[in-house]
Short mmCIF file of C-alpha atoms in Angstrom, two decimals:
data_model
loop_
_atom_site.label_atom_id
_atom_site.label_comp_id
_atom_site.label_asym_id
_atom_site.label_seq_id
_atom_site.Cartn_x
_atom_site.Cartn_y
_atom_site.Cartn_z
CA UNK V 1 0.00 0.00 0.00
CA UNK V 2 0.81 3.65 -0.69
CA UNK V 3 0.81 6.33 1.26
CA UNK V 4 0.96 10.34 -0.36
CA UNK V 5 1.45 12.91 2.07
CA UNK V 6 1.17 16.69 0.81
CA UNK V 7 2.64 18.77 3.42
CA UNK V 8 4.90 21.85 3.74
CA UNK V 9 7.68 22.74 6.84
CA UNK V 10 6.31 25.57 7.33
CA UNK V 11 2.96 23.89 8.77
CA UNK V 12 2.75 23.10 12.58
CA UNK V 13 0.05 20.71 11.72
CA UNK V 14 2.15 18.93 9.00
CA UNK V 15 5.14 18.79 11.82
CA UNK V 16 2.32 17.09 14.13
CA UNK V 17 0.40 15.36 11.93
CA UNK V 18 3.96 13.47 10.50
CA UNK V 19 4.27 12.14 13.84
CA UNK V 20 0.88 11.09 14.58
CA UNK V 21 0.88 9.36 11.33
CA UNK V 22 4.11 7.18 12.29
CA UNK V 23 2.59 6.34 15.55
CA UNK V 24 -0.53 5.42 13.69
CA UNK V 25 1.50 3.80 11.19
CA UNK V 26 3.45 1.54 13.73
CA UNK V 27 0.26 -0.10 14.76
CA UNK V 28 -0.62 -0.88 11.76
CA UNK V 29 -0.80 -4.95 11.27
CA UNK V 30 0.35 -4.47 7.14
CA UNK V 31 3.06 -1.60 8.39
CA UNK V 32 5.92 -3.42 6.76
CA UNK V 33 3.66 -3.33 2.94
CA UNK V 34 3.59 0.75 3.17
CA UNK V 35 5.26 2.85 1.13
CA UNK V 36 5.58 6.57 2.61
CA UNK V 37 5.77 9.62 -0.03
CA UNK V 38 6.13 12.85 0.33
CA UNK V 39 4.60 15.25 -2.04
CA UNK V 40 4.61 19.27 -1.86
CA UNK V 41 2.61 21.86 -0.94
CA UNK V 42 3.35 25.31 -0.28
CA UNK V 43 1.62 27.07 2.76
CA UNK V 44 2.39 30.56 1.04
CA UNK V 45 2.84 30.39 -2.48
CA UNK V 46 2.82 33.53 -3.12
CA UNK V 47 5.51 34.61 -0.45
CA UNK V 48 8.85 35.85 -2.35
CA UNK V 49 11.86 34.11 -2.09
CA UNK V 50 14.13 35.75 0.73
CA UNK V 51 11.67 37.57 2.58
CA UNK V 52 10.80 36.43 5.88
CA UNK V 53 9.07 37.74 8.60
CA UNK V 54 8.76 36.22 12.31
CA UNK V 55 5.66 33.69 12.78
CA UNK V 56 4.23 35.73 15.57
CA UNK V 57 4.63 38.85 13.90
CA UNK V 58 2.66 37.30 10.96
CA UNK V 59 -0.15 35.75 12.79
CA UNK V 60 -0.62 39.33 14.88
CA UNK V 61 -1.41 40.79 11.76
CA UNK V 62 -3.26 38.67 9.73
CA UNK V 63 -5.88 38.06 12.55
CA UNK V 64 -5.19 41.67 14.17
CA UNK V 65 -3.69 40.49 17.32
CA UNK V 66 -1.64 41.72 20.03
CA UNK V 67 1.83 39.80 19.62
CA UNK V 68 0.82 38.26 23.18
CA UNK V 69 -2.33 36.92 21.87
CA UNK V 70 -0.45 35.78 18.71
CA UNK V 71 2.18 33.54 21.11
CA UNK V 72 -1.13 32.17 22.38
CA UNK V 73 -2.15 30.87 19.45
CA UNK V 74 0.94 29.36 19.04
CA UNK V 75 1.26 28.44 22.19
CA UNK V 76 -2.03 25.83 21.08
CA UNK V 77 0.09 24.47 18.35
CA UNK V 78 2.89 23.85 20.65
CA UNK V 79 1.23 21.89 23.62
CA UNK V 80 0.10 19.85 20.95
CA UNK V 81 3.26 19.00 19.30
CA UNK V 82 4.64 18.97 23.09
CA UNK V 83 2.01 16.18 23.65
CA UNK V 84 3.48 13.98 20.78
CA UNK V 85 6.66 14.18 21.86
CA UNK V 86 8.16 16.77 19.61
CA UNK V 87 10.32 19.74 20.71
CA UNK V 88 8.80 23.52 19.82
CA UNK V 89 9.59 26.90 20.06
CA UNK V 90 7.13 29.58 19.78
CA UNK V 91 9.77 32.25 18.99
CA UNK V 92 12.31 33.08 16.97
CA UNK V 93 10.25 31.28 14.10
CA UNK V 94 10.44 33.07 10.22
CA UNK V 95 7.51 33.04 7.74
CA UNK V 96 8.59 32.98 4.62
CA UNK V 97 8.56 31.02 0.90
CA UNK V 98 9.19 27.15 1.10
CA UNK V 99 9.45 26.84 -2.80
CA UNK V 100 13.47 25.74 -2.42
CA UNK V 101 12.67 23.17 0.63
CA UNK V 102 10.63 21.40 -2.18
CA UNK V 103 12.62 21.49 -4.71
CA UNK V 104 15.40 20.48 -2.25
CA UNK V 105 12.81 17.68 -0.84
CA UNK V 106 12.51 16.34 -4.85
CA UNK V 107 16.73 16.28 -5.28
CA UNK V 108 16.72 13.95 -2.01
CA UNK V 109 13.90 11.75 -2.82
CA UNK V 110 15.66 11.25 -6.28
CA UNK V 111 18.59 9.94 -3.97
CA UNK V 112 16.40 7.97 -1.27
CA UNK V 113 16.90 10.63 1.34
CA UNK V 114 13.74 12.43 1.33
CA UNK V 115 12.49 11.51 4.72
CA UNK V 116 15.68 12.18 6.32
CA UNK V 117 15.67 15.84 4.84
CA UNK V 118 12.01 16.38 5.82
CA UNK V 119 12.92 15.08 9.26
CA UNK V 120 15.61 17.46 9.34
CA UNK V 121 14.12 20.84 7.97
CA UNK V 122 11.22 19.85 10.30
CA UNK V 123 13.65 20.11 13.50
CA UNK V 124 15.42 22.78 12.44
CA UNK V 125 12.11 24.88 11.68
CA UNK V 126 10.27 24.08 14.64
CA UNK V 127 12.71 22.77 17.41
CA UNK V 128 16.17 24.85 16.53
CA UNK V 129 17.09 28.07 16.25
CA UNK V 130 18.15 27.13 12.45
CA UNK V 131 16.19 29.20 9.78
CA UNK V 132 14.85 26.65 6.97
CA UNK V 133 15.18 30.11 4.95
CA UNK V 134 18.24 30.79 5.12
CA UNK V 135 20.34 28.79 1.71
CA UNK V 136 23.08 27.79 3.72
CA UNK V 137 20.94 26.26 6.64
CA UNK V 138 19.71 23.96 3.73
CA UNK V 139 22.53 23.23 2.58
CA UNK V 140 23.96 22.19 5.94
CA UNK V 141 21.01 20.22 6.33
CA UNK V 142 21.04 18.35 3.09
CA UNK V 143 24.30 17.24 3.55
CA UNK V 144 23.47 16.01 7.28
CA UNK V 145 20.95 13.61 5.41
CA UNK V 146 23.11 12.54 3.15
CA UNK V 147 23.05 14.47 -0.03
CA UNK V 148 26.20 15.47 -1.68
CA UNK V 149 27.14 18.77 -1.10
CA UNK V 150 28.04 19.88 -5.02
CA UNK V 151 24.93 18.62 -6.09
CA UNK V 152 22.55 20.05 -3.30
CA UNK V 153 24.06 23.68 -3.31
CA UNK V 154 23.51 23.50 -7.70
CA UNK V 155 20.20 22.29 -7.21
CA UNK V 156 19.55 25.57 -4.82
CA UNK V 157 21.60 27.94 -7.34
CA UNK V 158 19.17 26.81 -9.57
CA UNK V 159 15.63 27.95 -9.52
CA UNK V 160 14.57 25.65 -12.48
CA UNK V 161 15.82 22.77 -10.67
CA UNK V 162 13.06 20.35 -9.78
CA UNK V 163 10.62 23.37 -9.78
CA UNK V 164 8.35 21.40 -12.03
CA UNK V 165 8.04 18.70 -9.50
CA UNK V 166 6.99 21.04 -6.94
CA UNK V 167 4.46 22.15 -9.37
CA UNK V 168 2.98 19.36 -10.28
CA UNK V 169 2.73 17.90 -6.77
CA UNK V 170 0.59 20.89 -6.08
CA UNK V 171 -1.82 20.57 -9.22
CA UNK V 172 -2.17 16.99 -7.93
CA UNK V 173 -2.69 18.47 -4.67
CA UNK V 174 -5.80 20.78 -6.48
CA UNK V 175 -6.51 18.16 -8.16
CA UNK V 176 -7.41 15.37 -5.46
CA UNK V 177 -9.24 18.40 -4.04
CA UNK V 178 -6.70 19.33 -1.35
CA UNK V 179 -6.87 22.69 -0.26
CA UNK V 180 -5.15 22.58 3.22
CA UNK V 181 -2.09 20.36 4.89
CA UNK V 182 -0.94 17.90 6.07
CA UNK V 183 -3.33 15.66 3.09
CA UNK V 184 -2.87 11.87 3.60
CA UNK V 185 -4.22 9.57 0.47
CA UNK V 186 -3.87 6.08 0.64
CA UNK V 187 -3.64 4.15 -2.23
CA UNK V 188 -5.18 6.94 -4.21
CA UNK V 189 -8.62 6.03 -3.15
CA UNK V 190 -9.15 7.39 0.44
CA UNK V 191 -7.86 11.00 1.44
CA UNK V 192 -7.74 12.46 5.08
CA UNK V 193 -7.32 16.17 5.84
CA UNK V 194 -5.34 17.39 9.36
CA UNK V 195 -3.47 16.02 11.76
CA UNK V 196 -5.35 13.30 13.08
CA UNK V 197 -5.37 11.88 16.22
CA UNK V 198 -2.96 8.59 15.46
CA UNK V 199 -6.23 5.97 16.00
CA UNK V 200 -8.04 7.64 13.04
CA UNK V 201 -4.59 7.17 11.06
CA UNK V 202 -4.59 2.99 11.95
CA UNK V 203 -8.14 2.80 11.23
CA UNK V 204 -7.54 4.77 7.77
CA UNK V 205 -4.88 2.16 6.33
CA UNK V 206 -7.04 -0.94 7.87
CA UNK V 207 -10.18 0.08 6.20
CA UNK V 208 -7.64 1.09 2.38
CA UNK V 209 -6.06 -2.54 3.14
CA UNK V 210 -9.50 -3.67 3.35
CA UNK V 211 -10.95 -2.28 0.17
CA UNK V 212 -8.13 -3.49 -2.23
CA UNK V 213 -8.92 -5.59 -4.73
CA UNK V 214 -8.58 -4.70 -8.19
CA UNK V 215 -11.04 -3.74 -10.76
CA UNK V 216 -9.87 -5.69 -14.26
CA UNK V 217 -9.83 -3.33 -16.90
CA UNK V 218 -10.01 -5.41 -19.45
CA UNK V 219 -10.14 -9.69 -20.44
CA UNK V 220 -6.61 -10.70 -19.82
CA UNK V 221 -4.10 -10.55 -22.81
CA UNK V 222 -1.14 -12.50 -23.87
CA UNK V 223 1.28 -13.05 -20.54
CA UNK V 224 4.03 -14.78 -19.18
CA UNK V 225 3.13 -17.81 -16.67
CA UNK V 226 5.02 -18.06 -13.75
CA UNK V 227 6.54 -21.75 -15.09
CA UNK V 228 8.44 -19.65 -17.24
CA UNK V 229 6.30 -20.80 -19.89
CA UNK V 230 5.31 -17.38 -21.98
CA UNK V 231 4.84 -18.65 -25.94
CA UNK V 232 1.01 -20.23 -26.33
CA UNK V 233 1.83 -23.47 -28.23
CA UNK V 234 0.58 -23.37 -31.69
CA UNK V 235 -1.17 -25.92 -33.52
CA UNK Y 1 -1.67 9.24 -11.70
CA UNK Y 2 0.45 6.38 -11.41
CA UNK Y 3 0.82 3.29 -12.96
CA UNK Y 4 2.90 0.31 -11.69
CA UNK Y 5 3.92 -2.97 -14.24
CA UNK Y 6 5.10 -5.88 -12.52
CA UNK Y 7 7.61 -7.70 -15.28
CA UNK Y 8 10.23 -9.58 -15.86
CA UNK Y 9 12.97 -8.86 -18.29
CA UNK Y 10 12.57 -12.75 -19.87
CA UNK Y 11 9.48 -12.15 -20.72
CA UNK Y 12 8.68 -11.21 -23.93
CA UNK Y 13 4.70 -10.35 -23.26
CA UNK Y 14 6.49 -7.68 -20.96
CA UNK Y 15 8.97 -6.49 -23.41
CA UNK Y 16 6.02 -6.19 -26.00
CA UNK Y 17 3.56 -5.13 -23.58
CA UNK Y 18 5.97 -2.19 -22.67
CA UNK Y 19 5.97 -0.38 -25.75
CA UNK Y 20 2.33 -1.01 -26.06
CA UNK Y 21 1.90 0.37 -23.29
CA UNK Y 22 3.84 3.38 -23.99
CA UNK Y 23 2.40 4.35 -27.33
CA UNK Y 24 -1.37 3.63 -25.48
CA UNK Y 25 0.52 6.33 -22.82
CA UNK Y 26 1.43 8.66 -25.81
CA UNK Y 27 -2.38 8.91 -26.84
CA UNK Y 28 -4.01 9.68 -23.22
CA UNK Y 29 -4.51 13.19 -22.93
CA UNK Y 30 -3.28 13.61 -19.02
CA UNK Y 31 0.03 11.34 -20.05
CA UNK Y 32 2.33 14.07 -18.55
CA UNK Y 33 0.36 13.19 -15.11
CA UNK Y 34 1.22 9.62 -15.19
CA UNK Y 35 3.94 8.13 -12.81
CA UNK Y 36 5.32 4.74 -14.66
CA UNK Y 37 7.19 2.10 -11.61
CA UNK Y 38 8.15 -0.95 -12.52
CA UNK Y 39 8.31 -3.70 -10.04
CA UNK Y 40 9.60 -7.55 -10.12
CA UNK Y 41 8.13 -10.72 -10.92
CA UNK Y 42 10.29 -13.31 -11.59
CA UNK Y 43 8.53 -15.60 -14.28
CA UNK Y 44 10.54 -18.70 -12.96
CA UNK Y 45 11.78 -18.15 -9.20
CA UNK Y 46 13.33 -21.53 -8.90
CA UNK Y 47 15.67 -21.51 -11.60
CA UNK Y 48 18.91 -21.66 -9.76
CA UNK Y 49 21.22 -18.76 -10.48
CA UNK Y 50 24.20 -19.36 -12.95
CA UNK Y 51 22.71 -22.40 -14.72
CA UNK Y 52 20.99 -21.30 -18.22
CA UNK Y 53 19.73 -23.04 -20.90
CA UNK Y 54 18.55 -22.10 -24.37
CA UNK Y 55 15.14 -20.74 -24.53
CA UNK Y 56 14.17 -22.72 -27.58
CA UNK Y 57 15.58 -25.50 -25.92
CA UNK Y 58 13.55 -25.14 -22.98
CA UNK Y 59 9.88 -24.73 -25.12
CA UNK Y 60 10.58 -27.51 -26.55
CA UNK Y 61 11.04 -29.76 -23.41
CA UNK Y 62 8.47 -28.08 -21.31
CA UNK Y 63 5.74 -28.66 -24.47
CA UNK Y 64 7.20 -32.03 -26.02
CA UNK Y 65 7.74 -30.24 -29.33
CA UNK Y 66 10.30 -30.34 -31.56
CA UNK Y 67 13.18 -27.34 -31.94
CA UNK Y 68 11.47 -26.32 -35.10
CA UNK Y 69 8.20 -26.11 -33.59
CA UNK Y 70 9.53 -24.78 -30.71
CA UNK Y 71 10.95 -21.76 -33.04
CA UNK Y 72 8.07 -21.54 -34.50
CA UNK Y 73 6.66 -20.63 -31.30
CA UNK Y 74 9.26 -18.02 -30.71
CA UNK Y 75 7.99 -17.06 -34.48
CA UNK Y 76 4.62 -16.11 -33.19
CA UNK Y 77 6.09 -13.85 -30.34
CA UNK Y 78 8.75 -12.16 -32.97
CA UNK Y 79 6.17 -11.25 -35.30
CA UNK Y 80 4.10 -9.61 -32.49
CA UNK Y 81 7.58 -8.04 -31.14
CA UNK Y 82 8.54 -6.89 -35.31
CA UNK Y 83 4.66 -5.82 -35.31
CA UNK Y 84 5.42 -2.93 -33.02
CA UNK Y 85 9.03 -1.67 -34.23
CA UNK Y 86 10.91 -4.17 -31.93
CA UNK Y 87 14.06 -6.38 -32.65
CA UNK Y 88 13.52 -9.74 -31.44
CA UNK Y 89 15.79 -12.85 -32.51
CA UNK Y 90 14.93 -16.09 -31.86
CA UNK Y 91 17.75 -18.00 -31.47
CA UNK Y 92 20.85 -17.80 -28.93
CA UNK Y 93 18.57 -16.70 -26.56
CA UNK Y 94 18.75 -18.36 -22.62
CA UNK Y 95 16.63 -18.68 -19.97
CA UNK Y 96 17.23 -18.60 -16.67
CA UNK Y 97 17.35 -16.99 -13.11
CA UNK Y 98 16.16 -12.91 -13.23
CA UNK Y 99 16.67 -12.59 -9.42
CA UNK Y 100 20.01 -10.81 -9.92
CA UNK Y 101 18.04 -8.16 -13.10
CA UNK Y 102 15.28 -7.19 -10.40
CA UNK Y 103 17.89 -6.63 -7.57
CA UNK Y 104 20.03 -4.57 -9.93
CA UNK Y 105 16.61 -3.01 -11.10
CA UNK Y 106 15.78 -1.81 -7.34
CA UNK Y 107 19.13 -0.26 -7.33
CA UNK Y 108 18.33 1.87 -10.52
CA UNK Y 109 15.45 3.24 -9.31
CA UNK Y 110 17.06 4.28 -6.03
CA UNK Y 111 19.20 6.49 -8.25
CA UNK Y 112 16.26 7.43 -11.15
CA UNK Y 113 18.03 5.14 -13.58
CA UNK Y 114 15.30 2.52 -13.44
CA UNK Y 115 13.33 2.57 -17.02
CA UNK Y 116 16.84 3.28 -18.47
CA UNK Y 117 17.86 0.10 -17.15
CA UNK Y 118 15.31 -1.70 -18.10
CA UNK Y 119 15.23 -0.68 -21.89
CA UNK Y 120 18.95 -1.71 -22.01
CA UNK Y 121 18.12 -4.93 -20.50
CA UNK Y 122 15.21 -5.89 -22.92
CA UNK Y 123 17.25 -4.77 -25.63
CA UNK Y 124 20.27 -6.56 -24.64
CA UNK Y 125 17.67 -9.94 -23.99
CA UNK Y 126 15.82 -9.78 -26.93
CA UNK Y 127 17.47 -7.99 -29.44
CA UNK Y 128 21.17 -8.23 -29.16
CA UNK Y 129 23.56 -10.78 -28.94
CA UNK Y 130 24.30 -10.16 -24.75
CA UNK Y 131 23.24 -12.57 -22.04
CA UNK Y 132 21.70 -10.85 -19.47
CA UNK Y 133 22.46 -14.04 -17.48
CA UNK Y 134 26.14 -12.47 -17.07
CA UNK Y 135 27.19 -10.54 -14.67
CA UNK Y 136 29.63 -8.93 -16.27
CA UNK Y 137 27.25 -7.94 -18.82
CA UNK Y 138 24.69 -7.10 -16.13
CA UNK Y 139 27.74 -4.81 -14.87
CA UNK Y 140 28.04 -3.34 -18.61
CA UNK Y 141 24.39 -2.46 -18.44
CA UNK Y 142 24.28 -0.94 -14.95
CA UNK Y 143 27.08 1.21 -16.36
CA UNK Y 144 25.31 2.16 -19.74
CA UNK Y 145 22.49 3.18 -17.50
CA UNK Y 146 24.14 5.66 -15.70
CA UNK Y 147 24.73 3.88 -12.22
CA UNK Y 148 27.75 4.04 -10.42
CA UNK Y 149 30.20 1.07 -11.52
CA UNK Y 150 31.57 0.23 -8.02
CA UNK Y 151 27.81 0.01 -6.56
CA UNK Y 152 26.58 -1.65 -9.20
CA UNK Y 153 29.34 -4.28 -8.73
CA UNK Y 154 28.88 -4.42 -5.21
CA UNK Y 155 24.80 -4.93 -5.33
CA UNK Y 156 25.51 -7.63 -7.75
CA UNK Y 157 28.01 -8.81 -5.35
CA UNK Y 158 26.23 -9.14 -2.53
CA UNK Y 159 22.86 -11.35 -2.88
CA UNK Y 160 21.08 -9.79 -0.43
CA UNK Y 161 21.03 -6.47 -1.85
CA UNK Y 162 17.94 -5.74 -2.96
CA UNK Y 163 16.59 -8.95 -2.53
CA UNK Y 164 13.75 -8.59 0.12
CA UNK Y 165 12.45 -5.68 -2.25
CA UNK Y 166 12.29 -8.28 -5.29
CA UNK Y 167 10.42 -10.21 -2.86
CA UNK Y 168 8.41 -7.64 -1.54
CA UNK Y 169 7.21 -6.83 -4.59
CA UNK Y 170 6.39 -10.10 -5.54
CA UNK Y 171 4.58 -10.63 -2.67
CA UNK Y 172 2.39 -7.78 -3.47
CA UNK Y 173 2.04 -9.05 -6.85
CA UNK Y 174 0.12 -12.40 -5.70
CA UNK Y 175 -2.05 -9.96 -2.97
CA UNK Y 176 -3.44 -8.06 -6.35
CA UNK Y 177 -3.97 -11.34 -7.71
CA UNK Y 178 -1.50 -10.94 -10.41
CA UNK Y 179 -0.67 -14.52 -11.32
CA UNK Y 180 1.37 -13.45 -15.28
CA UNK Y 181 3.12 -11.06 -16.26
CA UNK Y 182 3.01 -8.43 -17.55
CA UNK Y 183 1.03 -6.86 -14.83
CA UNK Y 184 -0.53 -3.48 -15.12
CA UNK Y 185 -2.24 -1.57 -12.03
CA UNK Y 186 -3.45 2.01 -12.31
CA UNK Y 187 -3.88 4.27 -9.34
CA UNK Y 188 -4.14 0.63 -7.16
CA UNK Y 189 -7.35 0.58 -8.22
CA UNK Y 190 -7.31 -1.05 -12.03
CA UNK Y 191 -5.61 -4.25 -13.17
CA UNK Y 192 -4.67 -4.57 -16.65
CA UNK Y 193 -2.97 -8.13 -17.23
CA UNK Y 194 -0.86 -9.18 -20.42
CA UNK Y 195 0.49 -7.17 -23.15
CA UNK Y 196 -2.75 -5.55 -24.71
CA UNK Y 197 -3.23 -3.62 -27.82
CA UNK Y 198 -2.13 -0.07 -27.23
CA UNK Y 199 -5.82 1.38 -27.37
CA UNK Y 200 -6.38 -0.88 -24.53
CA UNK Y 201 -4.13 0.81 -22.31
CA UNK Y 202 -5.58 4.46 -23.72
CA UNK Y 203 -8.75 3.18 -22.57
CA UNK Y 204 -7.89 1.79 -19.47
CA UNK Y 205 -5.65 5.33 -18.83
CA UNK Y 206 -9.13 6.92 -19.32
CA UNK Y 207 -11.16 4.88 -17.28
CA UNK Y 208 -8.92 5.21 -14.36
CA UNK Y 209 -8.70 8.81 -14.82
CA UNK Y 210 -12.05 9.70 -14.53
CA UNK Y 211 -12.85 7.80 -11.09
CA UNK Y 212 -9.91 9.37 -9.31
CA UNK Y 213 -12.48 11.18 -6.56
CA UNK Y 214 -10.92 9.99 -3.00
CA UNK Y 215 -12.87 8.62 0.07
CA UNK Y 216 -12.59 10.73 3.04
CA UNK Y 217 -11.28 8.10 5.40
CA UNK Y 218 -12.31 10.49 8.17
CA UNK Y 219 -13.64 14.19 9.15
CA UNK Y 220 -11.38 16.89 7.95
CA UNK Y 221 -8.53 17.59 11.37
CA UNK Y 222 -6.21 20.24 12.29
CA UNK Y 223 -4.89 21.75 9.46
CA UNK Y 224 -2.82 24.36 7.46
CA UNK Y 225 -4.68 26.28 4.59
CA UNK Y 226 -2.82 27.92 1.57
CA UNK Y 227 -3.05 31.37 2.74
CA UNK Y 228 -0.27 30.66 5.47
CA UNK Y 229 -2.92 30.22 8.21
CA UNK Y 230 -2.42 27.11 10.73
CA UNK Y 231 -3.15 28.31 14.25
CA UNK Y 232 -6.80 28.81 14.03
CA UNK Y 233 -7.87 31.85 16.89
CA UNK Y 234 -8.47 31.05 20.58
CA UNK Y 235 -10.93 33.26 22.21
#
């Protein structure tokens, strides 16, 4: 079984929700027969490349806050991730464009490393005083899971680089009607939206494993038997 | 969309199915949102590795025919292989273990080189005058690919590289109820077996295209929304 997961660092509930999945995940009776993949989606898509702005800051004015009722809200976020487990700061936090995480996300998944990157960016975003916006964090944090260095600092000199695949995750995103993150869909026939409690995650992947069989699209057609035997005989 | 073919590189359903496939690919109309993984299934998983024998050979013991009628069954697969722009010869051809292809095959697509490989290995099977039985020419292949010659070597090497994810795969293959080869499953929820017709495939491409809705596996959660909102306000 497959598992898509759109989400973007940026998102506490992506952060959360990765975790909640795992645990969900791990008591799962098929665990060892799912394949995790990560697929992107930007929180801000329309923030510009090297601006940033602190998280509190943001949230104050977008829902016309004082900054101390801002730190509240993410204050909420926190005792959540706190309750998984996971480390997070409410300050020192930047807002900012994710579109080179992604593209960085697409170089290590090419090179079976994807998970480790996320799992980095994820700490250093929401645990460390490391900004995921600033190149050279990256960098430093693509080569601590595992990437080589040449290649990862070209990929982020280069804004073409794997920019499509960042793209198209996101019209797939649209697509399989997605409009907020983390998105979990299962074998591309059952979606769930937030960071669920883990329970609703287990029950999820029981009740895909459940509903797999296989709808033939068409009578068979010439094959190969497993004997090895592949010609018909003729005659 | 995606669209995984379990096959085996001695099968020449597979080699003609993939280019079938491809051109019914070329004539969908969302082919640039199609994801193409190929997975293992060996077509005889107790031949012993090392010991090969020719395939005519081996048609003619398995169906009590002569070597001329056991060409002539080759015949009927070359035509169908000429039919659709391939090179097939039918003599000086062996059969025997794949186990060592597929592992090499998992390998390639850790690195992106896996349809290259594959191509070369058909090609080299069915067309040229190279035993993909060799390792050395296994080695020659991995290299023509694109993979790294010292990891290549060292997965070939080392039998039990790769091999739980040839078995993993094949595992998954009897779950889907795939029982030949080639395989075909779109979006996990359509099975396409044997090497159909090309408009087959368009078809098939089309049908699975237009059921793509997901399930909601549960009420929408905590969640991140595209405007850069993810603490909702307290109070």
């Amino acid at each position: 079984m497959r598992v898509e997961i759109w989400s973007d660092i940026a998102c506490p509930w992506c952060y959360i929700g990765k975790t909640r999945f795992e645990k969900g995940l791990a008591a799962f009776a098929h665990k060892d027969q799912v394949e995790v993949v990560y697929r992107s989606f930007e929180l801000d898509p329309r923030a510009a490349r090297g601006v940033t702005a602190p998280v509190v800051e943001m949230l104050a004015k977008k829902y016309g806050r004082t900054l101390d009722e801002a730190r509240g809200m993410e204050e909420h976020v926190a005792a959540n991730a706190r309750a998984e487990g996971l480390e997070y700061r409410t300050e020192g936090r930047d807002h900012g464009s994710t579109f080179d995480i992604h593209r960085l996300l697409h170089l290590a998944a090419a090179r079976g490393r994807q998970e480790q990157l996320l799992d980095l960016a994820y700490r250093a975003n929401f645990a460390e005083q490391r900004s995921v916006f600033d190149p050279e964090v990256l960098l430093a944090l693509a080569v601590e899971a595992g990437l080589d260095e040449a290649e990862a600092r070209a990929v982020l000199a280069d804004e073409g680089a794997y920019a499509e695949q960042v793209r198209e995750d996101e019209r797939e995103a649209a697509e399989l009607g997605a409009n907020s993150v983390p998105f979990f869909v299962l074998d591309r026939r059952f979606g769930i939206s937030g960071g669920q409690p883990a329970e609703v995650f287990t029950q999820a992947l029981e009740q895909a494993w459940a509903g797999r069989e296989l709808t033939a699209a068409a009578p068979a057609g010439e094959a190969c038997e497993p004997d090895g035997a592949c010609a018909v005989p003729q005659g």
